[in-house]
mmCIF file of C-alpha atoms in Angstrom:
data_model
loop_
_atom_site.group_PDB
_atom_site.id
_atom_site.type_symbol
_atom_site.label_atom_id
_atom_site.label_comp_id
_atom_site.label_asym_id
_atom_site.label_seq_id
_atom_site.Cartn_x
_atom_site.Cartn_y
_atom_site.Cartn_z
ATOM 1 C CA MET D 1025 -19.548 6.490 31.649
ATOM 2 C CA LEU D 1026 -19.021 10.274 32.718
ATOM 3 C CA GLU D 1027 -22.095 11.470 33.191
ATOM 4 C CA ASN D 1028 -22.021 8.881 36.496
ATOM 5 C CA ALA D 1029 -19.207 10.839 37.595
ATOM 6 C CA GLY D 1030 -20.351 13.988 36.881
ATOM 7 C CA GLU D 1031 -21.728 17.133 35.188
ATOM 8 C CA VAL D 1032 -21.615 16.624 31.631
ATOM 9 C CA VAL D 1033 -21.381 19.734 29.714
ATOM 10 C CA VAL D 1034 -21.478 18.187 25.887
ATOM 11 C CA TRP D 1035 -20.682 20.037 22.484
ATOM 12 C CA GLY D 1036 -23.818 19.623 19.997
ATOM 13 C CA GLY D 1037 -22.861 21.008 16.857
ATOM 14 C CA ASP D 1038 -21.486 18.918 13.947
ATOM 15 C CA GLU D 1039 -18.665 21.585 13.342
ATOM 16 C CA PRO D 1040 -15.658 21.421 15.237
ATOM 17 C CA MET D 1041 -16.216 23.208 18.612
ATOM 18 C CA PRO D 1042 -15.564 27.026 18.192
ATOM 19 C CA ALA D 1043 -11.400 27.652 20.532
ATOM 20 C CA THR D 1044 -13.443 30.920 21.840
ATOM 21 C CA ASP D 1045 -17.270 28.325 23.490
ATOM 22 C CA LEU D 1046 -15.014 25.718 24.340
ATOM 23 C CA ALA D 1047 -13.096 27.841 26.492
ATOM 24 C CA ALA D 1048 -15.559 29.709 27.870
ATOM 25 C CA ALA D 1049 -17.486 25.917 29.109
ATOM 26 C CA ILE D 1050 -14.260 24.871 31.021
ATOM 27 C CA THR D 1051 -13.508 28.020 32.619
ATOM 28 C CA ASP D 1052 -14.707 24.852 35.989
ATOM 29 C CA ALA D 1053 -13.801 22.559 34.504
ATOM 30 C CA THR D 1054 -12.309 18.797 35.864
ATOM 31 C CA GLY D 1055 -11.788 17.306 33.245
ATOM 32 C CA LEU D 1056 -11.705 17.492 29.672
ATOM 33 C CA TYR D 1057 -12.719 14.880 27.155
ATOM 34 C CA CYS D 1058 -11.442 16.840 23.621
ATOM 35 C CA MET D 1059 -11.372 15.440 19.534
ATOM 36 C CA LEU D 1060 -8.163 15.732 17.064
ATOM 37 C CA THR D 1061 -9.949 18.638 15.657
ATOM 38 C CA ASP D 1062 -9.558 20.326 18.961
ATOM 39 C CA ARG D 1063 -6.721 23.080 19.725
ATOM 40 C CA ILE D 1064 -5.753 22.350 23.064
ATOM 41 C CA ASP D 1065 -3.105 24.723 23.382
ATOM 42 C CA GLU D 1066 -1.363 27.852 26.591
ATOM 43 C CA ALA D 1067 -4.327 30.210 25.381
ATOM 44 C CA LEU D 1068 -6.591 27.445 26.461
ATOM 45 C CA LEU D 1069 -5.031 26.332 28.729
ATOM 46 C CA GLU D 1070 -5.340 29.582 31.485
ATOM 47 C CA ALA D 1071 -9.343 29.634 30.849
ATOM 48 C CA ALA D 1072 -8.865 26.316 33.033
ATOM 49 C CA PRO D 1073 -7.373 26.836 35.874
ATOM 50 C CA HIS D 1074 -9.023 23.433 37.262
ATOM 51 C CA LEU D 1075 -8.587 21.102 34.792
ATOM 52 C CA ARG D 1076 -6.590 17.590 36.272
ATOM 53 C CA VAL D 1077 -6.850 15.721 33.004
ATOM 54 C CA ILE D 1078 -7.611 15.428 29.425
ATOM 55 C CA SER D 1079 -8.351 13.401 27.730
ATOM 56 C CA THR D 1080 -7.840 12.608 23.259
ATOM 57 C CA MET D 1081 -10.019 10.150 21.705
ATOM 58 C CA ALA D 1082 -6.864 9.468 18.798
ATOM 59 C CA VAL D 1083 -3.397 8.469 19.315
ATOM 60 C CA GLY D 1084 -1.881 11.982 17.653
ATOM 61 C CA VAL D 1085 -1.391 14.362 20.101
ATOM 62 C CA ASP D 1086 -0.680 17.031 17.663
ATOM 63 C CA ASN D 1087 -3.247 19.090 18.330
ATOM 64 C CA ILE D 1088 -2.759 19.698 22.051
ATOM 65 C CA GLU D 1089 0.865 21.244 23.588
ATOM 66 C CA ILE D 1090 1.825 18.997 25.884
ATOM 67 C CA ASP D 1091 4.685 20.723 27.755
ATOM 68 C CA ALA D 1092 2.224 22.600 27.792
ATOM 69 C CA CYS D 1093 0.040 20.476 30.308
ATOM 70 C CA THR D 1094 2.908 18.670 31.795
ATOM 71 C CA ARG D 1095 3.763 22.421 34.014
ATOM 72 C CA ARG D 1096 0.977 22.492 34.845
ATOM 73 C CA GLY D 1097 0.922 18.674 36.418
ATOM 74 C CA ILE D 1098 -2.679 18.002 33.493
ATOM 75 C CA PRO D 1099 -1.837 14.082 32.398
ATOM 76 C CA VAL D 1100 -3.386 13.501 29.053
ATOM 77 C CA GLY D 1101 -4.900 10.589 27.906
ATOM 78 C CA HIS D 1102 -4.658 9.491 23.783
ATOM 79 C CA THR D 1103 -6.150 6.135 22.296
ATOM 80 C CA PRO D 1104 -3.005 4.054 21.017
ATOM 81 C CA GLY D 1105 -3.050 0.109 20.941
ATOM 82 C CA VAL D 1106 -6.949 -0.065 20.245
ATOM 83 C CA LEU D 1107 -6.865 0.981 16.332
ATOM 84 C CA ALA D 1108 -3.496 -0.368 15.496
ATOM 85 C CA GLY D 1109 -5.365 -3.199 13.309
ATOM 86 C CA THR D 1110 -8.362 -0.776 11.704
ATOM 87 C CA VAL D 1111 -5.604 1.823 10.302
ATOM 88 C CA ALA D 1112 -3.326 -1.237 8.732
ATOM 89 C CA ASP D 1113 -6.490 -2.433 7.155
ATOM 90 C CA LEU D 1114 -7.104 0.821 4.802
ATOM 91 C CA ALA D 1115 -3.927 1.345 4.974
ATOM 92 C CA ILE D 1116 -3.433 -2.232 2.801
ATOM 93 C CA GLY D 1117 -7.264 -1.107 1.198
ATOM 94 C CA LEU D 1118 -5.629 2.014 0.302
ATOM 95 C CA LEU D 1119 -2.382 1.030 -1.055
ATOM 96 C CA LEU D 1120 -4.042 -1.520 -3.492
ATOM 97 C CA ALA D 1121 -6.728 0.870 -4.393
ATOM 98 C CA GLY D 1122 -3.556 3.384 -5.907
ATOM 99 C CA ALA D 1123 -1.408 1.258 -7.356
ATOM 100 C CA ARG D 1124 -4.521 -1.117 -8.568
ATOM 101 C CA ARG D 1125 -6.287 2.060 -10.163
ATOM 102 C CA ILE D 1126 -9.423 0.860 -8.946
ATOM 103 C CA VAL D 1127 -11.112 4.263 -7.688
ATOM 104 C CA GLU D 1128 -10.027 5.231 -11.583
ATOM 105 C CA GLY D 1129 -11.500 2.121 -13.179
ATOM 106 C CA VAL D 1130 -15.102 2.500 -11.849
ATOM 107 C CA ASP D 1131 -15.124 6.366 -12.298
ATOM 108 C CA TYR D 1132 -14.273 4.900 -15.865
ATOM 109 C CA VAL D 1133 -17.193 2.398 -15.012
ATOM 110 C CA ARG D 1134 -20.127 5.077 -14.409
ATOM 111 C CA ALA D 1135 -18.977 7.235 -17.169
ATOM 112 C CA GLY D 1136 -19.865 4.440 -19.918
ATOM 113 C CA ARG D 1137 -16.593 5.065 -20.986
ATOM 114 C CA TRP D 1138 -15.841 1.204 -20.894
ATOM 115 C CA GLN D 1139 -15.996 -0.389 -24.288
ATOM 116 C CA THR D 1140 -14.365 -3.939 -23.911
ATOM 117 C CA TRP D 1141 -11.330 -5.565 -22.672
ATOM 118 C CA GLU D 1142 -8.218 -4.429 -23.414
ATOM 119 C CA PRO D 1143 -4.978 -5.728 -22.773
ATOM 120 C CA ASP D 1144 -3.353 -2.981 -21.748
ATOM 121 C CA LEU D 1145 -6.430 -1.458 -20.241
ATOM 122 C CA MET D 1146 -5.668 1.038 -17.342
ATOM 123 C CA LEU D 1147 -2.280 -0.968 -15.979
ATOM 124 C CA GLY D 1148 -1.280 -0.265 -12.455
ATOM 125 C CA GLN D 1149 1.376 -1.844 -10.540
ATOM 126 C CA ASP D 1150 1.785 -4.861 -8.504
ATOM 127 C CA LEU D 1151 1.560 -5.785 -4.461
ATOM 128 C CA HIS D 1152 2.477 -9.135 -3.879
ATOM 129 C CA GLY D 1153 5.869 -9.670 -4.604
ATOM 130 C CA SER D 1154 6.839 -5.389 -4.343
ATOM 131 C CA THR D 1155 8.961 -3.513 -2.095
ATOM 132 C CA VAL D 1156 6.857 -1.856 0.609
ATOM 133 C CA GLY D 1157 9.107 0.997 2.441
ATOM 134 C CA ILE D 1158 7.467 2.059 6.284
ATOM 135 C CA VAL D 1159 7.754 5.251 7.459
ATOM 136 C CA GLY D 1160 6.798 5.471 11.235
ATOM 137 C CA PHE D 1161 7.098 1.304 12.737
ATOM 138 C CA GLY D 1162 5.142 2.232 15.910
ATOM 139 C CA GLN D 1163 1.614 -0.078 16.095
ATOM 140 C CA VAL D 1164 -0.045 0.729 12.783
ATOM 141 C CA GLY D 1165 3.355 0.565 10.969
ATOM 142 C CA ARG D 1166 4.252 -3.180 12.885
ATOM 143 C CA ALA D 1167 0.274 -4.214 11.640
ATOM 144 C CA ILE D 1168 0.716 -3.106 8.305
ATOM 145 C CA ALA D 1169 3.910 -4.587 7.940
ATOM 146 C CA ARG D 1170 2.021 -7.696 9.551
ATOM 147 C CA ARG D 1171 -0.487 -7.165 6.947
ATOM 148 C CA LEU D 1172 2.564 -6.964 3.861
ATOM 149 C CA SER D 1173 3.949 -10.064 4.413
ATOM 150 C CA GLY D 1174 0.799 -11.978 2.939
ATOM 151 C CA PHE D 1175 2.040 -10.737 0.374
ATOM 152 C CA ASP D 1176 5.292 -12.019 -0.281
ATOM 153 C CA CYS D 1177 6.244 -8.190 0.007
ATOM 154 C CA ARG D 1178 9.684 -7.189 0.772
ATOM 155 C CA ILE D 1179 9.186 -4.389 3.504
ATOM 156 C CA LEU D 1180 11.786 -1.506 4.467
ATOM 157 C CA VAL D 1181 11.104 0.540 7.253
ATOM 158 C CA HIS D 1182 12.657 4.104 8.776
ATOM 159 C CA ASN D 1183 11.771 4.811 12.537
ATOM 160 C CA ARG D 1184 13.946 6.976 14.514
ATOM 161 C CA THR D 1185 14.322 3.972 16.962
ATOM 162 C CA PRO D 1186 15.465 1.043 14.415
ATOM 163 C CA PRO D 1187 13.480 -2.418 15.825
ATOM 164 C CA ALA D 1188 15.374 -4.411 18.048
ATOM 165 C CA ASP D 1189 13.295 -7.524 16.720
ATOM 166 C CA ALA D 1190 13.370 -6.499 12.432
ATOM 167 C CA GLU D 1191 15.150 -10.220 11.420
ATOM 168 C CA THR D 1192 12.924 -12.093 13.129
ATOM 169 C CA ILE D 1193 9.608 -9.974 12.274
ATOM 170 C CA GLY D 1194 10.732 -9.461 8.917
ATOM 171 C CA VAL D 1195 11.584 -6.231 8.063
ATOM 172 C CA GLU D 1196 14.562 -4.046 6.826
ATOM 173 C CA PRO D 1197 15.947 -1.178 9.107
ATOM 174 C CA VAL D 1198 16.942 1.730 6.512
ATOM 175 C CA VAL D 1199 17.939 5.173 6.509
ATOM 176 C CA LEU D 1200 14.896 7.078 4.917
ATOM 177 C CA GLU D 1201 16.784 7.604 1.551
ATOM 178 C CA ASP D 1202 17.065 4.103 0.954
ATOM 179 C CA LEU D 1203 13.694 3.933 1.042
ATOM 180 C CA LEU D 1204 12.198 6.463 -0.599
ATOM 181 C CA GLU D 1205 14.396 4.857 -3.694
ATOM 182 C CA GLN D 1206 13.995 1.449 -3.908
ATOM 183 C CA SER D 1207 10.651 0.933 -2.450
ATOM 184 C CA ASP D 1208 7.672 0.548 -5.114
ATOM 185 C CA HIS D 1209 5.190 1.602 -2.375
ATOM 186 C CA VAL D 1210 5.493 4.511 0.308
ATOM 187 C CA VAL D 1211 3.683 3.914 3.171
ATOM 188 C CA VAL D 1212 3.012 6.963 5.801
ATOM 189 C CA ALA D 1213 2.218 6.077 9.804
ATOM 190 C CA VAL D 1214 4.677 8.685 11.039
ATOM 191 C CA ALA D 1215 3.609 10.368 14.181
ATOM 192 C CA LEU D 1216 3.211 14.588 12.941
ATOM 193 C CA THR D 1217 5.799 16.276 15.396
ATOM 194 C CA PRO D 1218 8.130 19.407 14.841
ATOM 195 C CA SER D 1219 10.816 16.448 12.990
ATOM 196 C CA THR D 1220 8.610 15.183 10.826
ATOM 197 C CA ARG D 1221 6.190 18.205 9.738
ATOM 198 C CA HIS D 1222 6.791 17.798 5.938
ATOM 199 C CA LEU D 1223 8.459 15.025 5.993
ATOM 200 C CA ILE D 1224 7.877 13.688 2.533
ATOM 201 C CA ASP D 1225 8.260 17.187 0.581
ATOM 202 C CA ALA D 1226 9.540 17.529 -2.983
ATOM 203 C CA ALA D 1227 13.354 16.589 -2.503
ATOM 204 C CA ALA D 1228 11.422 13.339 -0.244
ATOM 205 C CA LEU D 1229 8.996 13.162 -3.071
ATOM 206 C CA ALA D 1230 12.203 13.289 -6.314
ATOM 207 C CA ALA D 1231 13.393 10.837 -4.291
ATOM 208 C CA MET D 1232 10.874 7.834 -5.264
ATOM 209 C CA LYS D 1233 10.169 5.684 -8.106
ATOM 210 C CA PRO D 1234 8.001 7.139 -11.259
ATOM 211 C CA THR D 1235 6.080 4.127 -10.877
ATOM 212 C CA ALA D 1236 5.086 4.516 -7.086
ATOM 213 C CA THR D 1237 2.398 4.874 -4.909
ATOM 214 C CA LEU D 1238 1.996 7.002 -2.541
ATOM 215 C CA VAL D 1239 -0.280 5.924 0.772
ATOM 216 C CA ASN D 1240 -1.207 8.782 3.883
ATOM 217 C CA VAL D 1241 -2.455 7.334 6.883
ATOM 218 C CA SER D 1242 -0.832 9.501 9.783
ATOM 219 C CA ARG D 1243 -1.602 13.586 9.283
ATOM 220 C CA GLY D 1244 -1.541 15.641 6.224
ATOM 221 C CA GLY D 1245 0.626 17.516 7.709
ATOM 222 C CA THR D 1246 3.749 14.754 7.385
ATOM 223 C CA VAL D 1247 3.149 15.216 3.369
ATOM 224 C CA ASP D 1248 3.799 18.702 2.161
ATOM 225 C CA GLN D 1249 0.387 18.563 0.157
ATOM 226 C CA VAL D 1250 1.799 21.591 -2.598
ATOM 227 C CA ALA D 1251 4.894 19.580 -3.682
ATOM 228 C CA LEU D 1252 2.479 15.782 -3.919
ATOM 229 C CA THR D 1253 0.414 18.318 -6.270
ATOM 230 C CA ASP D 1254 3.225 18.757 -8.236
ATOM 231 C CA ALA D 1255 5.186 15.685 -8.338
ATOM 232 C CA LEU D 1256 1.428 13.635 -9.436
ATOM 233 C CA HIS D 1257 1.073 17.050 -11.992
ATOM 234 C CA GLU D 1258 4.891 16.323 -13.676
ATOM 235 C CA GLY D 1259 4.443 12.122 -13.340
ATOM 236 C CA ILE D 1260 7.382 12.497 -10.415
ATOM 237 C CA ILE D 1261 5.557 9.934 -8.728
ATOM 238 C CA ALA D 1262 2.467 7.454 -10.102
ATOM 239 C CA MET D 1263 -0.091 7.669 -7.686
ATOM 240 C CA ALA D 1264 -0.718 8.587 -3.854
ATOM 241 C CA ALA D 1265 -3.860 7.286 -1.441
ATOM 242 C CA LEU D 1266 -4.838 10.058 1.242
ATOM 243 C CA ASP D 1267 -6.411 9.303 4.597
ATOM 244 C CA VAL D 1268 -5.518 12.416 5.860
ATOM 245 C CA THR D 1269 -4.744 16.286 4.177
ATOM 246 C CA GLU D 1270 -3.838 19.382 5.295
ATOM 247 C CA PRO D 1271 -5.975 21.001 5.698
ATOM 248 C CA GLU D 1272 -8.796 18.652 6.770
ATOM 249 C CA PRO D 1273 -11.572 18.572 5.797
ATOM 250 C CA ILE D 1274 -9.755 19.079 1.774
ATOM 251 C CA ALA D 1275 -11.149 22.569 -0.308
ATOM 252 C CA PRO D 1276 -13.201 20.853 -2.640
ATOM 253 C CA TYR D 1277 -11.259 23.271 -4.968
ATOM 254 C CA ASP D 1278 -8.376 21.231 -4.525
ATOM 255 C CA PRO D 1279 -6.198 20.370 -7.312
ATOM 256 C CA LEU D 1280 -5.605 17.061 -5.398
ATOM 257 C CA LEU D 1281 -9.371 16.280 -5.822
ATOM 258 C CA ALA D 1282 -9.356 16.663 -9.819
ATOM 259 C CA MET D 1283 -6.403 13.952 -10.012
ATOM 260 C CA SER D 1284 -7.066 11.076 -11.702
ATOM 261 C CA ASN D 1285 -4.027 9.205 -10.105
ATOM 262 C CA CYS D 1286 -5.436 10.087 -6.477
ATOM 263 C CA ILE D 1287 -7.630 9.593 -4.066
ATOM 264 C CA VAL D 1288 -8.702 11.642 -0.963
ATOM 265 C CA ILE D 1289 -11.192 9.791 1.166
ATOM 266 C CA PRO D 1290 -12.048 11.735 4.715
ATOM 267 C CA HIS D 1291 -9.678 10.122 7.839
ATOM 268 C CA LEU D 1292 -11.266 6.671 7.747
ATOM 269 C CA GLY D 1293 -8.326 4.420 9.413
ATOM 270 C CA SER D 1294 -10.539 4.020 12.654
ATOM 271 C CA SER D 1295 -13.727 4.314 10.907
ATOM 272 C CA THR D 1296 -15.543 1.525 11.717
ATOM 273 C CA VAL D 1297 -18.382 0.213 15.087
ATOM 274 C CA ARG D 1298 -15.608 -1.597 16.816
ATOM 275 C CA THR D 1299 -13.061 0.428 16.796
ATOM 276 C CA ARG D 1300 -14.213 3.930 17.009
ATOM 277 C CA GLU D 1301 -16.701 2.249 19.991
ATOM 278 C CA ALA D 1302 -13.199 1.422 21.607
ATOM 279 C CA MET D 1303 -11.616 4.846 21.507
ATOM 280 C CA ALA D 1304 -14.389 6.579 22.770
ATOM 281 C CA HIS D 1305 -14.589 3.894 26.037
ATOM 282 C CA LEU D 1306 -10.584 4.141 26.097
ATOM 283 C CA ALA D 1307 -11.078 8.418 26.239
ATOM 284 C CA ALA D 1308 -13.578 8.071 28.926
ATOM 285 C CA ARG D 1309 -11.648 5.415 31.109
ATOM 286 C CA ASN D 1310 -8.616 7.988 31.098
ATOM 287 C CA VAL D 1311 -10.581 10.742 32.079
ATOM 288 C CA LEU D 1312 -11.801 9.259 35.627
ATOM 289 C CA ALA D 1313 -9.078 8.028 36.310
ATOM 290 C CA GLY D 1314 -7.871 11.528 36.224
ATOM 291 C CA LEU D 1315 -10.700 12.401 37.271
ATOM 292 C CA ALA D 1316 -10.044 10.273 40.576
ATOM 293 C CA GLY D 1317 -6.355 10.768 40.860
ATOM 294 C CA GLN D 1318 -5.387 7.939 39.530
ATOM 295 C CA ARG D 1319 -2.699 6.869 36.343
ATOM 296 C CA LEU D 1320 -4.212 6.848 33.458
ATOM 297 C CA GLU D 1321 -4.458 3.391 31.449
ATOM 298 C CA ALA D 1322 -2.648 5.147 28.324
ATOM 299 C CA CYS D 1323 -1.117 8.476 29.290
ATOM 300 C CA VAL D 1324 0.925 10.788 26.557
ATOM 301 C CA ASN D 1325 3.037 12.580 29.668
ATOM 302 C CA PRO D 1326 3.392 10.121 32.628
ATOM 303 C CA GLU D 1327 5.928 12.057 33.554
ATOM 304 C CA VAL D 1328 4.125 14.276 35.760
ATOM 305 C CA TYR D 1329 3.590 11.607 38.360
ATOM 306 C CA ASP D 1330 6.874 12.221 38.791
ATOM 307 C CA ARG D 1331 7.163 16.246 39.710
#
């Protein structure tokens, strides 16, 4: 799709493109198709005076200085909508894996420790009939809530703007403190912004039930990982299941990886063939629209069109 619009320079490395290489590569570029691992900041934009559009193959844009792009009149595209259901599926998977201690059970069997059936072996927590709190109620949060309705859960939601259709869709808007105190399970699905960085900190974890499961499918920075490590070690909460960490990838010697009550997977939220293809195509369409001087299909900063 992109090659039909002009010359395309592709980074072929397995690791993120070094910032110096990226800056050198886009000196004359008019469009940039990037990943969530690429830091697009003021310095990089200074090195690319001809940029007319930036598109990231992700929903979150915490890696991009949006204000700096807007000042330059550069629209920034992202990929909302096409991945919400897939991320929500994974959130439910992590919730079940954590609450029912599935990964711990796999390790138990593989280690040859399973000798007989016991009535109190690896007791976990129910999902059905429980109270689940969703922090962040955008497209992903809503998709998670729809799936939880099949488990007969009471669903609490905390969002910057309470959903106007809360009663219709069967969720209860609450302040964060009440959500943390009342929920048997907490799922973090909020965008990472300066105001949500370490939103789940030591105080928030202390407010949760000691039997609670914490699931994070947003960005690693929304959870204070040091505080989480302490909370799991001290039994302040029972279990965590993380699709995202800070940093990514997590260091192999990080204490979270040695804990039986913590599941960490490598940012697989949108990782299905169909969804990644849809994200890739939407990100490409955003680039092509920007190069053609048209409105992006999914634009983070539409105010650039009002300049």
